[in-house]
Amino acid sequence: MEFEDHYRQSQRPKFDCLLFDLDDTLYPYSSGIAAACTKNIQDYMVEKLGIEESKILELSNLLYKNYGTTMAGLRAVSYQFDYDDYHSFVHGRLPYEKIKPDPVLRSILLSLPIRKLIFTNGDKVHAIKALKRLGLEDCFEGIICFETLNQPFSPTGNSKETQNIFDIVGHFAQPEPGVELPKTPVLCKPSIEAMEYAFKIANINPQRTIFFEDSTRNILAGKQVGLHTVLVGKSHRSQGADYALESLHNIREALPELWVEAEQRRAVQYHSGKVALETSVSA
């Protein structure tokens, strides 16, 4: 038994989970999905929230920069809206046909006998649609998405009358001493709180997890919480990135140890089975 335990410990793989962002990571930015999503968000702000079109660009940029997503920022500055309605408007009209099946990535993912999860700021319906378009819907154990980290929210009937919108544009144009940015009730990357909550829910050990992500700020946050990090879609590492990949198709070249560890897992399983067999026979 002592030998078996020592053998297992010495052969224990360094990684036990691969954590993947979805949009612009599993499929390329060049698909045009991100641009379409941005337009839908801006249309929502005009049509549903009544924000002047001339103010949209500066406002949305500030919200995204300071809160991780425009949605999180809108809630922070006190806009009231139904989360499902927002996602339906923003993602429901996306040109999903631009996301093409990726049999190469599918083959790579299926060749790795290691736990694989999606971690996206998007909603579950969007994540499932994108994964199905890619042909990867059965390659992951689960999806950590917006609904995983956030409770449903729907404004009350008189919420429009009671909204007191924080002027974030004015705040940065003419900062007032002692006035801080309001906090958002939405949990999302790159919030450390959101990441740690995701780890708890999904039982993830960040020290034994590789995080694949296209956002440099999410990569930096991932490193801060202990993840091993891979910046996707870039040829050079950003701050906090352990590796950089122009495409996930290059995982094997950049991280050959994953396949080495896969062989180690098979060896441990074989050895464990052999020991169990010999024990039962000798008994």
GROMACS .gro file of N, CA and C in nm, residues 94-242:
model
  447
   94LEU      N    1  -2.804   3.771  -3.239
   94LEU     CA    2  -2.669   3.755  -3.292
   94LEU      C    3  -2.667   3.665  -3.416
   95PRO      N    4  -2.578   3.690  -3.509
   95PRO     CA    5  -2.566   3.606  -3.629
   95PRO      C    6  -2.486   3.480  -3.599
   96TYR      N    7  -2.548   3.385  -3.530
   96TYR     CA    8  -2.476   3.264  -3.487
   96TYR      C    9  -2.422   3.183  -3.604
   97GLU      N   10  -2.480   3.205  -3.722
   97GLU     CA   11  -2.431   3.132  -3.840
   97GLU      C   12  -2.286   3.165  -3.871
   98LYS      N   13  -2.236   3.276  -3.816
   98LYS     CA   14  -2.096   3.313  -3.838
   98LYS      C   15  -1.999   3.229  -3.755
   99ILE      N   16  -2.052   3.158  -3.656
   99ILE     CA   17  -1.968   3.066  -3.578
   99ILE      C   18  -1.967   2.932  -3.650
  100LYS      N   19  -1.851   2.889  -3.692
  100LYS     CA   20  -1.839   2.769  -3.774
  100LYS      C   21  -1.794   2.648  -3.689
  101PRO      N   22  -1.836   2.528  -3.727
  101PRO     CA   23  -1.790   2.408  -3.657
  101PRO      C   24  -1.638   2.399  -3.658
  102ASP      N   25  -1.582   2.349  -3.548
  102ASP     CA   26  -1.437   2.340  -3.535
  102ASP      C   27  -1.397   2.198  -3.498
  103PRO      N   28  -1.390   2.109  -3.598
  103PRO     CA   29  -1.356   1.968  -3.569
  103PRO      C   30  -1.214   1.952  -3.517
  104VAL      N   31  -1.124   2.043  -3.553
  104VAL     CA   32  -0.986   2.034  -3.503
  104VAL      C   33  -0.983   2.056  -3.352
  105LEU      N   34  -1.051   2.161  -3.305
  105LEU     CA   35  -1.056   2.189  -3.162
  105LEU      C   36  -1.130   2.077  -3.089
  106ARG      N   37  -1.233   2.027  -3.151
  106ARG     CA   38  -1.307   1.916  -3.089
  106ARG      C   39  -1.216   1.796  -3.065
  107SER      N   40  -1.136   1.763  -3.165
  107SER     CA   41  -1.044   1.650  -3.153
  107SER      C   42  -0.942   1.674  -3.042
  108ILE      N   43  -0.892   1.797  -3.033
  108ILE     CA   44  -0.795   1.831  -2.929
  108ILE      C   45  -0.856   1.815  -2.790
  109LEU      N   46  -0.976   1.869  -2.772
  109LEU     CA   47  -1.041   1.864  -2.641
  109LEU      C   48  -1.071   1.720  -2.600
  110LEU      N   49  -1.119   1.640  -2.695
  110LEU     CA   50  -1.154   1.502  -2.663
  110LEU      C   51  -1.032   1.415  -2.638
  111SER      N   52  -0.916   1.459  -2.683
  111SER     CA   53  -0.793   1.381  -2.662
  111SER      C   54  -0.736   1.399  -2.523
  112LEU      N   55  -0.791   1.494  -2.448
  112LEU     CA   56  -0.741   1.523  -2.314
  112LEU      C   57  -0.837   1.471  -2.207
  113PRO      N   58  -0.798   1.364  -2.136
  113PRO     CA   59  -0.884   1.308  -2.031
  113PRO      C   60  -0.871   1.386  -1.901
  114ILE      N   61  -0.915   1.511  -1.906
  114ILE     CA   62  -0.905   1.601  -1.793
  114ILE      C   63  -1.034   1.683  -1.786
  115ARG      N   64  -1.072   1.723  -1.668
  115ARG     CA   65  -1.195   1.801  -1.651
  115ARG      C   66  -1.188   1.932  -1.728
  116LYS      N   67  -1.294   1.963  -1.803
  116LYS     CA   68  -1.298   2.085  -1.884
  116LYS      C   69  -1.430   2.158  -1.857
  117LEU      N   70  -1.419   2.289  -1.831
  117LEU     CA   71  -1.535   2.372  -1.799
  117LEU      C   72  -1.533   2.501  -1.880
  118ILE      N   73  -1.651   2.557  -1.905
  118ILE     CA   74  -1.665   2.689  -1.965
  118ILE      C   75  -1.687   2.790  -1.853
  119PHE      N   76  -1.623   2.907  -1.864
  119PHE     CA   77  -1.646   3.016  -1.769
  119PHE      C   78  -1.669   3.143  -1.850
  120THR      N   79  -1.796   3.181  -1.864
  120THR     CA   80  -1.833   3.295  -1.948
  120THR      C   81  -1.917   3.395  -1.870
  121ASN      N   82  -1.907   3.522  -1.908
  121ASN     CA   83  -1.994   3.625  -1.852
  121ASN      C   84  -2.132   3.623  -1.918
  122GLY      N   85  -2.144   3.550  -2.028
  122GLY     CA   86  -2.270   3.545  -2.100
  122GLY      C   87  -2.372   3.455  -2.032
  123ASP      N   88  -2.494   3.457  -2.084
  123ASP     CA   89  -2.601   3.374  -2.027
  123ASP      C   90  -2.594   3.233  -2.083
  124LYS      N   91  -2.666   3.142  -2.020
  124LYS     CA   92  -2.657   3.000  -2.054
  124LYS      C   93  -2.709   2.972  -2.195
  125VAL      N   94  -2.819   3.036  -2.233
  125VAL     CA   95  -2.876   3.013  -2.366
  125VAL      C   96  -2.773   3.047  -2.473
  126HIS      N   97  -2.707   3.161  -2.458
  126HIS     CA   98  -2.603   3.202  -2.554
  126HIS      C   99  -2.489   3.102  -2.557
  127ALA      N  100  -2.444   3.058  -2.441
  127ALA     CA  101  -2.332   2.965  -2.434
  127ALA      C  102  -2.365   2.834  -2.506
  128ILE      N  103  -2.484   2.783  -2.482
  128ILE     CA  104  -2.523   2.656  -2.545
  128ILE      C  105  -2.533   2.671  -2.697
  129LYS      N  106  -2.591   2.783  -2.742
  129LYS     CA  107  -2.602   2.806  -2.887
  129LYS      C  108  -2.463   2.811  -2.953
  130ALA      N  109  -2.370   2.884  -2.891
  130ALA     CA  110  -2.236   2.897  -2.946
  130ALA      C  111  -2.164   2.763  -2.947
  131LEU      N  112  -2.176   2.686  -2.840
  131LEU     CA  113  -2.109   2.556  -2.833
  131LEU      C  114  -2.166   2.460  -2.937
  132LYS      N  115  -2.296   2.465  -2.958
  132LYS     CA  116  -2.357   2.378  -3.060
  132LYS      C  117  -2.309   2.416  -3.199
  133ARG      N  118  -2.298   2.546  -3.226
  133ARG     CA  119  -2.247   2.590  -3.356
  133ARG      C  120  -2.104   2.541  -3.378
  134LEU      N  121  -2.025   2.539  -3.272
  134LEU     CA  122  -1.886   2.494  -3.281
  134LEU      C  123  -1.875   2.343  -3.288
  135GLY      N  124  -1.981   2.273  -3.250
  135GLY     CA  125  -1.976   2.127  -3.243
  135GLY      C  126  -1.903   2.078  -3.120
  136LEU      N  127  -1.908   2.159  -3.013
  136LEU     CA  128  -1.833   2.128  -2.891
  136LEU      C  129  -1.924   2.107  -2.770
  137GLU      N  130  -2.054   2.092  -2.794
  137GLU     CA  131  -2.148   2.090  -2.681
  137GLU      C  132  -2.126   1.974  -2.585
  138ASP      N  133  -2.061   1.866  -2.631
  138ASP     CA  134  -2.039   1.751  -2.544
  138ASP      C  135  -1.893   1.739  -2.498
  139CYS      N  136  -1.817   1.847  -2.514
  139CYS     CA  137  -1.675   1.844  -2.479
  139CYS      C  138  -1.646   1.898  -2.339
  140PHE      N  139  -1.748   1.949  -2.272
  140PHE     CA  140  -1.726   2.014  -2.143
  140PHE      C  141  -1.818   1.955  -2.036
  141GLU      N  142  -1.764   1.949  -1.914
  141GLU     CA  143  -1.840   1.895  -1.802
  141GLU      C  144  -1.954   1.987  -1.764
  142GLY      N  145  -1.932   2.118  -1.776
  142GLY     CA  146  -2.035   2.213  -1.737
  142GLY      C  147  -2.004   2.354  -1.782
  143ILE      N  148  -2.098   2.444  -1.755
  143ILE     CA  149  -2.086   2.584  -1.794
  143ILE      C  150  -2.108   2.673  -1.673
  144ILE      N  151  -2.006   2.753  -1.642
  144ILE     CA  152  -2.022   2.858  -1.540
  144ILE      C  153  -2.059   2.984  -1.617
  145CYS      N  154  -2.180   3.034  -1.598
  145CYS     CA  155  -2.230   3.144  -1.679
  145CYS      C  156  -2.293   3.251  -1.590
  146PHE      N  157  -2.358   3.347  -1.653
  146PHE     CA  158  -2.418   3.457  -1.579
  146PHE      C  159  -2.513   3.407  -1.471
  147GLU      N  160  -2.598   3.312  -1.507
  147GLU     CA  161  -2.698   3.263  -1.412
  147GLU      C  162  -2.635   3.185  -1.297
  148THR      N  163  -2.516   3.131  -1.319
  148THR     CA  164  -2.446   3.058  -1.213
  148THR      C  165  -2.410   3.151  -1.098
  149LEU      N  166  -2.372   3.274  -1.132
  149LEU     CA  167  -2.319   3.367  -1.034
  149LEU      C  168  -2.420   3.472  -0.988
  150ASN      N  169  -2.531   3.485  -1.058
  150ASN     CA  170  -2.625   3.595  -1.030
  150ASN      C  171  -2.769   3.545  -1.017
  151GLN      N  172  -2.841   3.603  -0.921
  151GLN     CA  173  -2.982   3.574  -0.905
  151GLN      C  174  -3.063   3.651  -1.010
  152PRO      N  175  -3.180   3.599  -1.049
  152PRO     CA  176  -3.265   3.672  -1.145
  152PRO      C  177  -3.303   3.809  -1.089
  153PHE      N  178  -3.320   3.904  -1.178
  153PHE     CA  179  -3.363   4.037  -1.136
  153PHE      C  180  -3.463   4.092  -1.237
  154SER      N  181  -3.573   4.144  -1.184
  154SER     CA  182  -3.672   4.211  -1.268
  154SER      C  183  -3.718   4.335  -1.193
  155PRO      N  184  -3.717   4.452  -1.256
  155PRO     CA  185  -3.753   4.576  -1.186
  155PRO      C  186  -3.900   4.580  -1.146
  156THR      N  187  -3.927   4.656  -1.042
  156THR     CA  188  -4.066   4.674  -1.000
  156THR      C  189  -4.137   4.767  -1.096
  157GLY      N  190  -4.268   4.772  -1.085
  157GLY     CA  191  -4.349   4.849  -1.179
  157GLY      C  192  -4.317   4.996  -1.183
  158ASN      N  193  -4.279   5.055  -1.070
  158ASN     CA  194  -4.253   5.199  -1.067
  158ASN      C  195  -4.105   5.231  -1.064
  159SER      N  196  -4.022   5.134  -1.108
  159SER     CA  197  -3.877   5.154  -1.098
  159SER      C  198  -3.828   5.271  -1.183
  160LYS      N  199  -3.893   5.295  -1.295
  160LYS     CA  200  -3.848   5.404  -1.382
  160LYS      C  201  -3.860   5.540  -1.313
  161GLU      N  202  -3.964   5.551  -1.231
  161GLU     CA  203  -3.983   5.678  -1.163
  161GLU      C  204  -3.884   5.697  -1.048
  162THR      N  205  -3.835   5.585  -0.991
  162THR     CA  206  -3.751   5.594  -0.872
  162THR      C  207  -3.602   5.584  -0.904
  163GLN      N  208  -3.566   5.565  -1.030
  163GLN     CA  209  -3.426   5.552  -1.066
  163GLN      C  210  -3.351   5.684  -1.042
  164ASN      N  211  -3.237   5.671  -0.980
  164ASN     CA  212  -3.149   5.786  -0.959
  164ASN      C  213  -3.015   5.751  -1.022
  165ILE      N  214  -3.000   5.786  -1.149
  165ILE     CA  215  -2.885   5.741  -1.227
  165ILE      C  216  -2.758   5.817  -1.188
  166PHE      N  217  -2.654   5.741  -1.159
  166PHE     CA  218  -2.524   5.801  -1.128
  166PHE      C  219  -2.457   5.846  -1.258
  167ASP      N  220  -2.414   5.969  -1.263
  167ASP     CA  221  -2.353   6.026  -1.384
  167ASP      C  222  -2.204   5.988  -1.390
  168ILE      N  223  -2.176   5.872  -1.447
  168ILE     CA  224  -2.038   5.824  -1.452
  168ILE      C  225  -1.953   5.906  -1.549
  169VAL      N  226  -2.013   5.955  -1.655
  169VAL     CA  227  -1.939   6.040  -1.750
  169VAL      C  228  -1.896   6.168  -1.681
  170GLY      N  229  -1.989   6.232  -1.610
  170GLY     CA  230  -1.956   6.353  -1.536
  170GLY      C  231  -1.857   6.327  -1.424
  171HIS      N  232  -1.866   6.209  -1.363
  171HIS     CA  233  -1.775   6.173  -1.254
  171HIS      C  234  -1.631   6.174  -1.300
  172PHE      N  235  -1.606   6.123  -1.421
  172PHE     CA  236  -1.469   6.120  -1.471
  172PHE      C  237  -1.428   6.252  -1.536
  173ALA      N  238  -1.527   6.326  -1.586
  173ALA     CA  239  -1.496   6.457  -1.646
  173ALA      C  240  -1.458   6.559  -1.539
  174GLN      N  241  -1.532   6.556  -1.428
  174GLN     CA  242  -1.506   6.649  -1.317
  174GLN      C  243  -1.520   6.575  -1.184
  175PRO      N  244  -1.417   6.502  -1.146
  175PRO     CA  245  -1.425   6.424  -1.021
  175PRO      C  246  -1.447   6.513  -0.899
  176GLU      N  247  -1.536   6.467  -0.812
  176GLU     CA  248  -1.561   6.537  -0.686
  176GLU      C  249  -1.493   6.462  -0.572
  177PRO      N  250  -1.422   6.533  -0.487
  177PRO     CA  251  -1.354   6.469  -0.373
  177PRO      C  252  -1.452   6.390  -0.287
  178GLY      N  253  -1.413   6.268  -0.255
  178GLY     CA  254  -1.496   6.186  -0.167
  178GLY      C  255  -1.606   6.108  -0.236
  179VAL      N  256  -1.628   6.132  -0.365
  179VAL     CA  257  -1.732   6.059  -0.439
  179VAL      C  258  -1.668   5.939  -0.509
  180GLU      N  259  -1.714   5.820  -0.475
  180GLU     CA  260  -1.660   5.698  -0.533
  180GLU      C  261  -1.758   5.637  -0.632
  181LEU      N  262  -1.705   5.554  -0.720
  181LEU     CA  263  -1.792   5.483  -0.813
  181LEU      C  264  -1.882   5.387  -0.737
  182PRO      N  265  -2.009   5.380  -0.773
  182PRO     CA  266  -2.098   5.284  -0.706
  182PRO      C  267  -2.060   5.141  -0.743
  183LYS      N  268  -2.090   5.049  -0.654
  183LYS     CA  269  -2.062   4.908  -0.679
  183LYS      C  270  -2.175   4.845  -0.759
  184THR      N  271  -2.140   4.743  -0.835
  184THR     CA  272  -2.242   4.674  -0.913
  184THR      C  273  -2.293   4.552  -0.837
  185PRO      N  274  -2.422   4.522  -0.850
  185PRO     CA  275  -2.475   4.399  -0.790
  185PRO      C  276  -2.447   4.276  -0.875
  186VAL      N  277  -2.390   4.296  -0.994
  186VAL     CA  278  -2.364   4.186  -1.088
  186VAL      C  279  -2.224   4.129  -1.066
  187LEU      N  280  -2.217   3.996  -1.056
  187LEU     CA  281  -2.089   3.928  -1.045
  187LEU      C  282  -2.046   3.882  -1.184
  188CYS      N  283  -1.925   3.921  -1.224
  188CYS     CA  284  -1.872   3.882  -1.354
  188CYS      C  285  -1.721   3.898  -1.354
  189LYS      N  286  -1.656   3.828  -1.449
  189LYS     CA  287  -1.513   3.853  -1.470
  189LYS      C  288  -1.495   3.999  -1.512
  190PRO      N  289  -1.388   4.066  -1.471
  190PRO     CA  290  -1.270   4.018  -1.400
  190PRO      C  291  -1.276   4.033  -1.248
  191SER      N  292  -1.394   4.040  -1.191
  191SER     CA  293  -1.406   4.054  -1.045
  191SER      C  294  -1.343   3.934  -0.974
  192ILE      N  295  -1.256   3.962  -0.879
  192ILE     CA  296  -1.195   3.856  -0.799
  192ILE      C  297  -1.303   3.781  -0.723
  193GLU      N  298  -1.402   3.855  -0.671
  193GLU     CA  299  -1.512   3.793  -0.599
  193GLU      C  300  -1.587   3.694  -0.687
  194ALA      N  301  -1.611   3.733  -0.813
  194ALA     CA  302  -1.682   3.646  -0.906
  194ALA      C  303  -1.601   3.519  -0.933
  195MET      N  304  -1.471   3.534  -0.952
  195MET     CA  305  -1.387   3.419  -0.982
  195MET      C  306  -1.381   3.322  -0.863
  196GLU      N  307  -1.363   3.376  -0.745
  196GLU     CA  308  -1.355   3.290  -0.627
  196GLU      C  309  -1.488   3.220  -0.600
  197TYR      N  310  -1.598   3.289  -0.628
  197TYR     CA  311  -1.730   3.228  -0.613
  197TYR      C  312  -1.749   3.115  -0.714
  198ALA      N  313  -1.702   3.138  -0.836
  198ALA     CA  314  -1.709   3.035  -0.940
  198ALA      C  315  -1.629   2.912  -0.899
  199PHE      N  316  -1.511   2.933  -0.843
  199PHE     CA  317  -1.428   2.820  -0.799
  199PHE      C  318  -1.499   2.739  -0.692
  200LYS      N  319  -1.565   2.810  -0.600
  200LYS     CA  320  -1.636   2.742  -0.491
  200LYS      C  321  -1.752   2.660  -0.544
  201ILE      N  322  -1.829   2.718  -0.633
  201ILE     CA  323  -1.945   2.648  -0.688
  201ILE      C  324  -1.903   2.524  -0.768
  202ALA      N  325  -1.799   2.539  -0.849
  202ALA     CA  326  -1.757   2.432  -0.938
  202ALA      C  327  -1.648   2.342  -0.879
  203ASN      N  328  -1.610   2.368  -0.754
  203ASN     CA  329  -1.507   2.289  -0.687
  203ASN      C  330  -1.377   2.287  -0.769
  204ILE      N  331  -1.327   2.407  -0.798
  204ILE     CA  332  -1.205   2.424  -0.877
  204ILE      C  333  -1.090   2.465  -0.786
  205ASN      N  334  -0.978   2.398  -0.802
  205ASN     CA  335  -0.854   2.438  -0.735
  205ASN      C  336  -0.775   2.522  -0.834
  206PRO      N  337  -0.767   2.653  -0.816
  206PRO     CA  338  -0.700   2.738  -0.917
  206PRO      C  339  -0.554   2.701  -0.938
  207GLN      N  340  -0.487   2.651  -0.834
  207GLN     CA  341  -0.345   2.615  -0.849
  207GLN      C  342  -0.324   2.496  -0.941
  208ARG      N  343  -0.431   2.422  -0.967
  208ARG     CA  344  -0.422   2.304  -1.054
  208ARG      C  345  -0.509   2.320  -1.179
  209THR      N  346  -0.536   2.447  -1.214
  209THR     CA  347  -0.625   2.476  -1.327
  209THR      C  348  -0.557   2.569  -1.427
  210ILE      N  349  -0.576   2.540  -1.556
  210ILE     CA  350  -0.528   2.629  -1.663
  210ILE      C  351  -0.648   2.706  -1.718
  211PHE      N  352  -0.633   2.837  -1.726
  211PHE     CA  353  -0.740   2.928  -1.766
  211PHE      C  354  -0.708   2.984  -1.904
  212PHE      N  355  -0.796   2.958  -2.001
  212PHE     CA  356  -0.780   3.005  -2.139
  212PHE      C  357  -0.877   3.121  -2.161
  213GLU      N  358  -0.824   3.237  -2.200
  213GLU     CA  359  -0.904   3.360  -2.203
  213GLU      C  360  -0.845   3.458  -2.303
  214ASP      N  361  -0.932   3.535  -2.373
  214ASP     CA  362  -0.884   3.634  -2.470
  214ASP      C  363  -0.867   3.772  -2.408
  215SER      N  364  -0.930   3.799  -2.293
  215SER     CA  365  -0.925   3.931  -2.231
  215SER      C  366  -0.802   3.945  -2.143
  216THR      N  367  -0.722   4.049  -2.169
  216THR     CA  368  -0.599   4.068  -2.090
  216THR      C  369  -0.630   4.100  -1.944
  217ARG      N  370  -0.738   4.172  -1.918
  217ARG     CA  371  -0.768   4.204  -1.778
  217ARG      C  372  -0.823   4.082  -1.705
  218ASN      N  373  -0.894   3.994  -1.776
  218ASN     CA  374  -0.940   3.871  -1.713
  218ASN      C  375  -0.823   3.778  -1.686
  219ILE      N  376  -0.725   3.781  -1.775
  219ILE     CA  377  -0.603   3.702  -1.755
  219ILE      C  378  -0.531   3.750  -1.629
  220LEU      N  379  -0.518   3.880  -1.614
  220LEU     CA  380  -0.449   3.936  -1.498
  220LEU      C  381  -0.523   3.899  -1.368
  221ALA      N  382  -0.656   3.908  -1.371
  221ALA     CA  383  -0.735   3.870  -1.254
  221ALA      C  384  -0.719   3.721  -1.225
  222GLY      N  385  -0.716   3.642  -1.331
  222GLY     CA  386  -0.699   3.498  -1.314
  222GLY      C  387  -0.567   3.464  -1.247
  223LYS      N  388  -0.462   3.533  -1.286
  223LYS     CA  389  -0.331   3.511  -1.224
  223LYS      C  390  -0.334   3.552  -1.077
  224GLN      N  391  -0.406   3.660  -1.048
  224GLN     CA  392  -0.414   3.708  -0.910
  224GLN      C  393  -0.484   3.608  -0.817
  225VAL      N  394  -0.574   3.528  -0.872
  225VAL     CA  395  -0.643   3.429  -0.788
  225VAL      C  396  -0.577   3.292  -0.796
  226GLY      N  397  -0.462   3.283  -0.862
  226GLY     CA  398  -0.384   3.160  -0.858
  226GLY      C  399  -0.393   3.069  -0.978
  227LEU      N  400  -0.464   3.109  -1.083
  227LEU     CA  401  -0.476   3.026  -1.202
  227LEU      C  402  -0.349   3.027  -1.285
  228HIS      N  403  -0.324   2.919  -1.358
  228HIS     CA  404  -0.225   2.919  -1.464
  228HIS      C  405  -0.297   2.976  -1.586
  229THR      N  406  -0.236   3.070  -1.656
  229THR     CA  407  -0.310   3.148  -1.754
  229THR      C  408  -0.256   3.137  -1.896
  230VAL      N  409  -0.349   3.132  -1.991
  230VAL     CA  410  -0.314   3.129  -2.133
  230VAL      C  411  -0.394   3.237  -2.205
  231LEU      N  412  -0.325   3.336  -2.259
  231LEU     CA  413  -0.390   3.442  -2.337
  231LEU      C  414  -0.414   3.391  -2.478
  232VAL      N  415  -0.539   3.392  -2.521
  232VAL     CA  416  -0.576   3.336  -2.652
  232VAL      C  417  -0.603   3.449  -2.752
  233GLY      N  418  -0.558   3.427  -2.875
  233GLY     CA  419  -0.580   3.525  -2.981
  233GLY      C  420  -0.467   3.624  -2.997
  234LYS      N  421  -0.361   3.607  -2.921
  234LYS     CA  422  -0.245   3.696  -2.926
  234LYS      C  423  -0.117   3.613  -2.938
  235SER      N  424  -0.016   3.673  -2.997
  235SER     CA  425   0.112   3.603  -3.013
  235SER      C  426   0.210   3.637  -2.901
  236HIS      N  427   0.179   3.742  -2.824
  236HIS     CA  428   0.269   3.783  -2.716
  236HIS      C  429   0.194   3.786  -2.584
  237ARG      N  430   0.261   3.747  -2.479
  237ARG     CA  431   0.200   3.743  -2.346
  237ARG      C  432   0.175   3.884  -2.292
  238SER      N  433   0.064   3.900  -2.225
  238SER     CA  434   0.035   4.024  -2.153
  238SER      C  435   0.069   4.002  -2.006
  239GLN      N  436   0.056   4.106  -1.925
  239GLN     CA  437   0.082   4.093  -1.783
  239GLN      C  438  -0.011   3.988  -1.721
  240GLY      N  439   0.048   3.894  -1.651
  240GLY     CA  440  -0.031   3.789  -1.588
  240GLY      C  441  -0.047   3.663  -1.671
  241ALA      N  442  -0.006   3.668  -1.797
  241ALA     CA  443  -0.020   3.551  -1.885
  241ALA      C  444   0.104   3.463  -1.879
  242ASP      N  445   0.083   3.334  -1.855
  242ASP     CA  446   0.194   3.239  -1.857
  242ASP      C  447   0.228   3.197  -1.999
   0.00000   0.00000   0.00000
